[in-house]
Short mmCIF file of N, CA, C and O in Angstrom, two decimals:
data_model
loop_
_atom_site.label_atom_id
_atom_site.label_comp_id
_atom_site.label_asym_id
_atom_site.label_seq_id
_atom_site.Cartn_x
_atom_site.Cartn_y
_atom_site.Cartn_z
N UNK A 1 37.89 -30.38 -5.82
CA UNK A 1 37.67 -28.94 -5.95
C UNK A 1 38.18 -28.50 -7.32
O UNK A 1 39.20 -28.94 -7.77
N UNK A 2 37.44 -27.63 -7.96
CA UNK A 2 37.86 -27.11 -9.26
C UNK A 2 37.93 -25.59 -9.20
O UNK A 2 37.37 -24.96 -8.31
N UNK A 3 38.59 -25.02 -10.18
CA UNK A 3 38.72 -23.57 -10.23
C UNK A 3 37.80 -23.02 -11.32
O UNK A 3 37.78 -23.50 -12.43
N UNK A 4 37.01 -22.04 -10.94
CA UNK A 4 36.12 -21.36 -11.87
C UNK A 4 36.35 -19.87 -11.76
O UNK A 4 36.18 -19.30 -10.67
N UNK A 5 36.77 -19.26 -12.86
CA UNK A 5 37.05 -17.81 -12.87
C UNK A 5 37.99 -17.41 -11.74
O UNK A 5 37.79 -16.40 -11.06
N UNK A 6 38.96 -18.24 -11.51
CA UNK A 6 39.97 -17.92 -10.51
C UNK A 6 39.56 -18.26 -9.09
O UNK A 6 40.30 -18.04 -8.15
N UNK A 7 38.33 -18.78 -8.90
CA UNK A 7 37.86 -19.14 -7.57
C UNK A 7 37.79 -20.65 -7.44
O UNK A 7 37.50 -21.36 -8.40
N UNK A 8 38.03 -21.13 -6.24
CA UNK A 8 37.89 -22.55 -6.00
C UNK A 8 36.43 -22.87 -5.71
O UNK A 8 35.77 -22.15 -4.97
N UNK A 9 35.93 -23.94 -6.32
CA UNK A 9 34.53 -24.30 -6.13
C UNK A 9 34.40 -25.80 -5.98
O UNK A 9 35.04 -26.56 -6.70
N UNK A 10 33.57 -26.21 -5.04
CA UNK A 10 33.27 -27.62 -4.89
C UNK A 10 32.11 -27.96 -5.80
O UNK A 10 31.43 -27.08 -6.31
N UNK A 11 31.86 -29.24 -6.00
CA UNK A 11 30.73 -29.62 -6.84
C UNK A 11 29.43 -29.23 -6.14
O UNK A 11 29.33 -29.21 -4.92
N UNK A 12 28.42 -28.95 -6.93
CA UNK A 12 27.14 -28.51 -6.40
C UNK A 12 26.39 -29.65 -5.73
O UNK A 12 26.25 -30.73 -6.30
N UNK A 13 25.88 -29.40 -4.55
CA UNK A 13 25.08 -30.41 -3.85
C UNK A 13 23.65 -30.45 -4.38
O UNK A 13 22.92 -31.40 -4.14
N UNK A 14 23.24 -29.43 -5.08
CA UNK A 14 21.85 -29.35 -5.54
C UNK A 14 21.70 -29.46 -7.06
O UNK A 14 20.62 -29.26 -7.59
N UNK A 15 22.76 -29.80 -7.75
CA UNK A 15 22.72 -29.84 -9.22
C UNK A 15 21.67 -30.80 -9.76
O UNK A 15 21.09 -30.57 -10.81
N UNK A 16 21.38 -31.87 -9.04
CA UNK A 16 20.42 -32.85 -9.54
C UNK A 16 18.98 -32.58 -9.08
O UNK A 16 18.06 -33.29 -9.47
N UNK A 17 18.76 -31.56 -8.28
CA UNK A 17 17.41 -31.24 -7.80
C UNK A 17 16.67 -30.38 -8.82
O UNK A 17 17.25 -29.53 -9.48
N UNK A 18 15.36 -30.61 -8.92
CA UNK A 18 14.53 -29.75 -9.78
C UNK A 18 14.39 -28.39 -9.11
O UNK A 18 14.22 -28.31 -7.90
N UNK A 19 14.44 -27.35 -9.90
CA UNK A 19 14.30 -26.01 -9.34
C UNK A 19 12.86 -25.73 -8.93
O UNK A 19 12.61 -25.04 -7.96
N UNK A 20 11.93 -26.26 -9.68
CA UNK A 20 10.54 -26.03 -9.39
C UNK A 20 9.80 -27.35 -9.50
O UNK A 20 10.07 -28.14 -10.38
N UNK A 21 8.86 -27.56 -8.61
CA UNK A 21 8.08 -28.78 -8.68
C UNK A 21 6.63 -28.40 -8.89
O UNK A 21 5.82 -28.47 -7.98
N UNK A 22 6.32 -27.95 -10.09
CA UNK A 22 4.98 -27.48 -10.40
C UNK A 22 4.41 -28.25 -11.58
O UNK A 22 5.14 -28.68 -12.47
N UNK A 23 3.14 -28.35 -11.59
CA UNK A 23 2.45 -28.92 -12.74
C UNK A 23 2.27 -27.80 -13.76
O UNK A 23 1.74 -26.75 -13.43
N UNK A 24 2.74 -28.01 -14.97
CA UNK A 24 2.57 -27.01 -16.01
C UNK A 24 1.32 -27.39 -16.81
O UNK A 24 1.29 -28.43 -17.46
N UNK A 25 0.28 -26.59 -16.73
CA UNK A 25 -0.99 -26.90 -17.40
C UNK A 25 -0.84 -26.96 -18.92
O UNK A 25 -0.08 -26.19 -19.51
N UNK A 26 -1.55 -27.87 -19.52
CA UNK A 26 -1.50 -27.99 -20.98
C UNK A 26 -2.86 -28.31 -21.58
O UNK A 26 -2.95 -28.87 -22.66
N UNK A 27 -3.92 -27.96 -20.87
CA UNK A 27 -5.27 -28.25 -21.36
C UNK A 27 -5.58 -27.46 -22.62
O UNK A 27 -5.50 -26.23 -22.62
N UNK A 28 -5.95 -28.14 -23.69
CA UNK A 28 -6.26 -27.44 -24.93
C UNK A 28 -7.69 -26.88 -24.96
O UNK A 28 -8.11 -26.30 -25.96
N UNK A 29 -8.42 -27.03 -23.84
CA UNK A 29 -9.82 -26.58 -23.80
C UNK A 29 -9.92 -25.08 -24.09
O UNK A 29 -9.32 -24.26 -23.40
N UNK A 30 -10.66 -24.73 -25.10
CA UNK A 30 -10.86 -23.34 -25.49
C UNK A 30 -12.00 -22.74 -24.67
O UNK A 30 -13.11 -23.25 -24.68
N UNK A 31 -11.70 -21.68 -23.92
CA UNK A 31 -12.72 -21.03 -23.10
C UNK A 31 -13.51 -20.00 -23.89
O UNK A 31 -14.68 -19.76 -23.61
N UNK A 32 -12.83 -19.35 -24.84
CA UNK A 32 -13.51 -18.32 -25.63
C UNK A 32 -12.90 -18.29 -27.03
O UNK A 32 -11.70 -18.04 -27.18
N UNK A 33 -13.72 -18.56 -28.01
CA UNK A 33 -13.23 -18.62 -29.39
C UNK A 33 -12.78 -17.26 -29.91
O UNK A 33 -11.78 -17.16 -30.62
N UNK A 34 -13.48 -16.20 -29.53
CA UNK A 34 -13.17 -14.86 -30.03
C UNK A 34 -11.77 -14.39 -29.60
O UNK A 34 -11.04 -13.81 -30.38
N UNK A 35 -11.41 -14.64 -28.34
CA UNK A 35 -10.11 -14.20 -27.83
C UNK A 35 -9.06 -15.29 -27.93
O UNK A 35 -7.87 -15.00 -27.82
N UNK A 36 -9.48 -16.53 -28.10
CA UNK A 36 -8.54 -17.64 -28.14
C UNK A 36 -8.06 -18.06 -26.76
O UNK A 36 -7.09 -18.81 -26.63
N UNK A 37 -8.73 -17.59 -25.71
CA UNK A 37 -8.33 -17.90 -24.34
C UNK A 37 -8.55 -19.39 -24.05
O UNK A 37 -9.62 -19.93 -24.31
N UNK A 38 -7.51 -20.04 -23.50
CA UNK A 38 -7.61 -21.46 -23.17
C UNK A 38 -7.56 -21.68 -21.66
O UNK A 38 -7.08 -20.83 -20.92
N UNK A 39 -8.02 -22.85 -21.25
CA UNK A 39 -7.97 -23.22 -19.84
C UNK A 39 -6.52 -23.28 -19.36
O UNK A 39 -6.22 -22.90 -18.23
N UNK A 40 -5.63 -23.72 -20.23
CA UNK A 40 -4.21 -23.81 -19.85
C UNK A 40 -3.64 -22.44 -19.49
O UNK A 40 -2.86 -22.32 -18.55
N UNK A 41 -4.04 -21.39 -20.21
CA UNK A 41 -3.55 -20.05 -19.91
C UNK A 41 -3.99 -19.60 -18.52
O UNK A 41 -3.20 -19.00 -17.77
N UNK A 42 -5.24 -19.86 -18.20
CA UNK A 42 -5.77 -19.47 -16.90
C UNK A 42 -5.10 -20.27 -15.79
O UNK A 42 -4.65 -19.72 -14.78
N UNK A 43 -4.99 -21.58 -15.97
CA UNK A 43 -4.35 -22.42 -14.96
C UNK A 43 -2.88 -22.03 -14.79
O UNK A 43 -2.38 -22.00 -13.66
N UNK A 44 -2.19 -21.72 -15.86
CA UNK A 44 -0.79 -21.30 -15.79
C UNK A 44 -0.67 -19.99 -15.00
O UNK A 44 0.22 -19.83 -14.17
N UNK A 45 -1.59 -19.06 -15.27
CA UNK A 45 -1.56 -17.78 -14.55
C UNK A 45 -1.69 -17.99 -13.05
O UNK A 45 -1.01 -17.32 -12.26
N UNK A 46 -2.51 -18.93 -12.63
CA UNK A 46 -2.71 -19.20 -11.20
C UNK A 46 -1.56 -20.03 -10.64
O UNK A 46 -0.95 -19.66 -9.64
N UNK A 47 -1.26 -21.16 -11.27
CA UNK A 47 -0.27 -22.09 -10.72
C UNK A 47 1.16 -21.59 -10.78
O UNK A 47 1.93 -21.78 -9.85
N UNK A 48 1.53 -20.94 -11.87
CA UNK A 48 2.93 -20.57 -12.08
C UNK A 48 3.19 -19.09 -11.81
O UNK A 48 4.18 -18.73 -11.19
N UNK A 49 2.28 -18.23 -12.26
CA UNK A 49 2.50 -16.79 -12.12
C UNK A 49 1.95 -16.22 -10.82
O UNK A 49 2.21 -15.07 -10.50
N UNK A 50 1.15 -16.99 -10.10
CA UNK A 50 0.67 -16.55 -8.80
C UNK A 50 -0.58 -15.70 -8.81
O UNK A 50 -0.89 -15.03 -7.82
N UNK A 51 -1.32 -15.69 -9.90
CA UNK A 51 -2.58 -14.93 -9.94
C UNK A 51 -3.56 -15.54 -8.94
O UNK A 51 -3.67 -16.75 -8.84
N UNK A 52 -4.26 -14.69 -8.21
CA UNK A 52 -5.19 -15.18 -7.19
C UNK A 52 -6.63 -14.73 -7.41
O UNK A 52 -7.53 -15.20 -6.74
N UNK A 53 -6.84 -13.82 -8.35
CA UNK A 53 -8.19 -13.31 -8.58
C UNK A 53 -8.53 -13.35 -10.08
O UNK A 53 -7.64 -13.39 -10.93
N UNK A 54 -9.81 -13.31 -10.35
CA UNK A 54 -10.28 -13.29 -11.74
C UNK A 54 -9.77 -12.04 -12.44
O UNK A 54 -9.32 -12.09 -13.59
N UNK A 55 -9.84 -10.90 -11.77
CA UNK A 55 -9.38 -9.65 -12.38
C UNK A 55 -7.89 -9.70 -12.71
O UNK A 55 -7.47 -9.17 -13.74
N UNK A 56 -7.11 -10.31 -11.85
CA UNK A 56 -5.67 -10.45 -12.11
C UNK A 56 -5.45 -11.25 -13.39
O UNK A 56 -4.66 -10.87 -14.25
N UNK A 57 -6.17 -12.34 -13.55
CA UNK A 57 -6.04 -13.17 -14.75
C UNK A 57 -6.50 -12.40 -15.98
O UNK A 57 -5.80 -12.34 -17.00
N UNK A 58 -7.67 -11.79 -15.90
CA UNK A 58 -8.23 -11.09 -17.07
C UNK A 58 -7.44 -9.84 -17.47
O UNK A 58 -7.22 -9.59 -18.65
N UNK A 59 -6.99 -9.07 -16.49
CA UNK A 59 -6.35 -7.79 -16.78
C UNK A 59 -4.84 -7.86 -16.95
O UNK A 59 -4.27 -7.21 -17.83
N UNK A 60 -4.17 -8.62 -16.10
CA UNK A 60 -2.72 -8.58 -16.11
C UNK A 60 -2.06 -9.79 -16.75
O UNK A 60 -0.98 -9.68 -17.32
N UNK A 61 -2.67 -10.95 -16.63
CA UNK A 61 -2.01 -12.16 -17.15
C UNK A 61 -2.38 -12.46 -18.59
O UNK A 61 -1.55 -12.94 -19.34
N UNK A 62 -3.62 -12.21 -18.99
CA UNK A 62 -4.05 -12.54 -20.35
C UNK A 62 -4.40 -11.32 -21.18
O UNK A 62 -4.49 -11.42 -22.38
N UNK A 63 -4.65 -10.20 -20.56
CA UNK A 63 -5.03 -8.94 -21.22
C UNK A 63 -6.40 -9.00 -21.87
O UNK A 63 -6.77 -8.12 -22.64
N UNK A 64 -7.18 -10.03 -21.58
CA UNK A 64 -8.54 -10.13 -22.11
C UNK A 64 -9.38 -8.97 -21.58
O UNK A 64 -10.27 -8.47 -22.27
N UNK A 65 -9.09 -8.51 -20.38
CA UNK A 65 -9.86 -7.44 -19.76
C UNK A 65 -9.74 -6.09 -20.41
O UNK A 65 -10.45 -5.15 -20.06
N UNK A 66 -8.86 -5.95 -21.39
CA UNK A 66 -8.70 -4.66 -22.06
C UNK A 66 -9.93 -4.29 -22.89
O UNK A 66 -10.19 -3.11 -23.13
N UNK A 67 -10.68 -5.27 -23.32
CA UNK A 67 -11.91 -5.03 -24.09
C UNK A 67 -13.09 -5.46 -23.23
O UNK A 67 -13.20 -6.63 -22.86
N UNK A 68 -13.94 -4.50 -22.88
CA UNK A 68 -15.05 -4.77 -21.95
C UNK A 68 -15.92 -5.95 -22.37
O UNK A 68 -16.31 -6.78 -21.55
N UNK A 69 -16.24 -6.03 -23.65
CA UNK A 69 -17.10 -7.13 -24.13
C UNK A 69 -16.41 -8.48 -23.94
O UNK A 69 -17.04 -9.46 -23.54
N UNK A 70 -15.11 -8.54 -24.22
CA UNK A 70 -14.35 -9.78 -24.02
C UNK A 70 -14.31 -10.16 -22.54
O UNK A 70 -14.46 -11.31 -22.17
N UNK A 71 -14.08 -9.15 -21.71
CA UNK A 71 -14.02 -9.37 -20.26
C UNK A 71 -15.31 -10.00 -19.76
O UNK A 71 -15.29 -10.99 -19.04
N UNK A 72 -16.43 -9.42 -20.13
CA UNK A 72 -17.72 -9.92 -19.64
C UNK A 72 -18.03 -11.31 -20.18
O UNK A 72 -18.57 -12.15 -19.47
N UNK A 73 -17.67 -11.56 -21.43
CA UNK A 73 -17.94 -12.86 -22.04
C UNK A 73 -17.10 -13.97 -21.39
O UNK A 73 -17.56 -15.08 -21.19
N UNK A 74 -15.86 -13.66 -20.99
CA UNK A 74 -14.95 -14.66 -20.43
C UNK A 74 -15.03 -14.79 -18.91
O UNK A 74 -14.57 -15.78 -18.35
N UNK A 75 -15.60 -13.79 -18.26
CA UNK A 75 -15.55 -13.71 -16.80
C UNK A 75 -16.07 -14.97 -16.10
O UNK A 75 -15.42 -15.48 -15.19
N UNK A 76 -17.21 -15.50 -16.48
CA UNK A 76 -17.78 -16.66 -15.80
C UNK A 76 -16.89 -17.89 -15.87
O UNK A 76 -16.63 -18.55 -14.86
N UNK A 77 -16.39 -18.19 -17.06
CA UNK A 77 -15.52 -19.36 -17.24
C UNK A 77 -14.21 -19.19 -16.48
O UNK A 77 -13.73 -20.13 -15.83
N UNK A 78 -13.64 -18.00 -16.53
CA UNK A 78 -12.38 -17.75 -15.83
C UNK A 78 -12.59 -17.80 -14.32
O UNK A 78 -11.77 -18.36 -13.59
N UNK A 79 -13.71 -17.26 -13.85
CA UNK A 79 -14.03 -17.27 -12.43
C UNK A 79 -14.09 -18.71 -11.89
O UNK A 79 -13.51 -19.03 -10.86
N UNK A 80 -14.78 -19.57 -12.63
CA UNK A 80 -14.91 -20.97 -12.23
C UNK A 80 -13.55 -21.66 -12.22
O UNK A 80 -13.19 -22.37 -11.27
N UNK A 81 -12.76 -21.43 -13.26
CA UNK A 81 -11.46 -22.08 -13.38
C UNK A 81 -10.47 -21.58 -12.34
O UNK A 81 -9.70 -22.36 -11.78
N UNK A 82 -10.47 -20.28 -12.07
CA UNK A 82 -9.57 -19.73 -11.04
C UNK A 82 -9.92 -20.33 -9.68
O UNK A 82 -9.04 -20.78 -8.94
N UNK A 83 -11.19 -20.37 -9.35
CA UNK A 83 -11.62 -20.93 -8.05
C UNK A 83 -11.21 -22.39 -7.93
O UNK A 83 -10.68 -22.80 -6.89
N UNK A 84 -11.41 -23.16 -8.98
CA UNK A 84 -11.05 -24.59 -8.94
C UNK A 84 -9.53 -24.77 -8.82
O UNK A 84 -9.06 -25.60 -8.05
N UNK A 85 -8.77 -23.98 -9.56
CA UNK A 85 -7.32 -24.11 -9.55
C UNK A 85 -6.73 -23.67 -8.20
O UNK A 85 -5.84 -24.34 -7.67
N UNK A 86 -7.23 -22.57 -7.66
CA UNK A 86 -6.76 -22.12 -6.35
C UNK A 86 -7.08 -23.15 -5.28
O UNK A 86 -6.25 -23.45 -4.42
N UNK A 87 -8.27 -23.75 -5.35
CA UNK A 87 -8.66 -24.79 -4.38
C UNK A 87 -7.73 -25.98 -4.48
O UNK A 87 -7.41 -26.61 -3.45
N UNK A 88 -7.28 -26.33 -5.67
CA UNK A 88 -6.34 -27.45 -5.86
C UNK A 88 -4.99 -27.17 -5.21
O UNK A 88 -4.29 -28.10 -4.83
N UNK A 89 -4.63 -25.90 -5.11
CA UNK A 89 -3.33 -25.54 -4.55
C UNK A 89 -3.30 -25.60 -3.03
O UNK A 89 -2.25 -25.72 -2.43
N UNK A 90 -4.47 -25.46 -2.43
CA UNK A 90 -4.55 -25.40 -0.96
C UNK A 90 -4.58 -26.77 -0.35
O UNK A 90 -4.83 -27.76 -0.80
#
């Protein structure tokens, strides 16, 4: 037992455990050249941040949805990738 800030503490039973067991996406595939949106950003939004819909990814996670033309241009690719990534999680 050791003392920390005046309190007695035993060694941690979970110190060697990973806090999260997630795959962190790193795909360099460019989905849209104009916005610079990558597949890794979309996969990260779904896998790590919990995005479940295309609108969530476009509007809140990547902000691509702020410009209507960008939103429409990216929607199809993001829709396909979100569906595939969510299916992988189930």
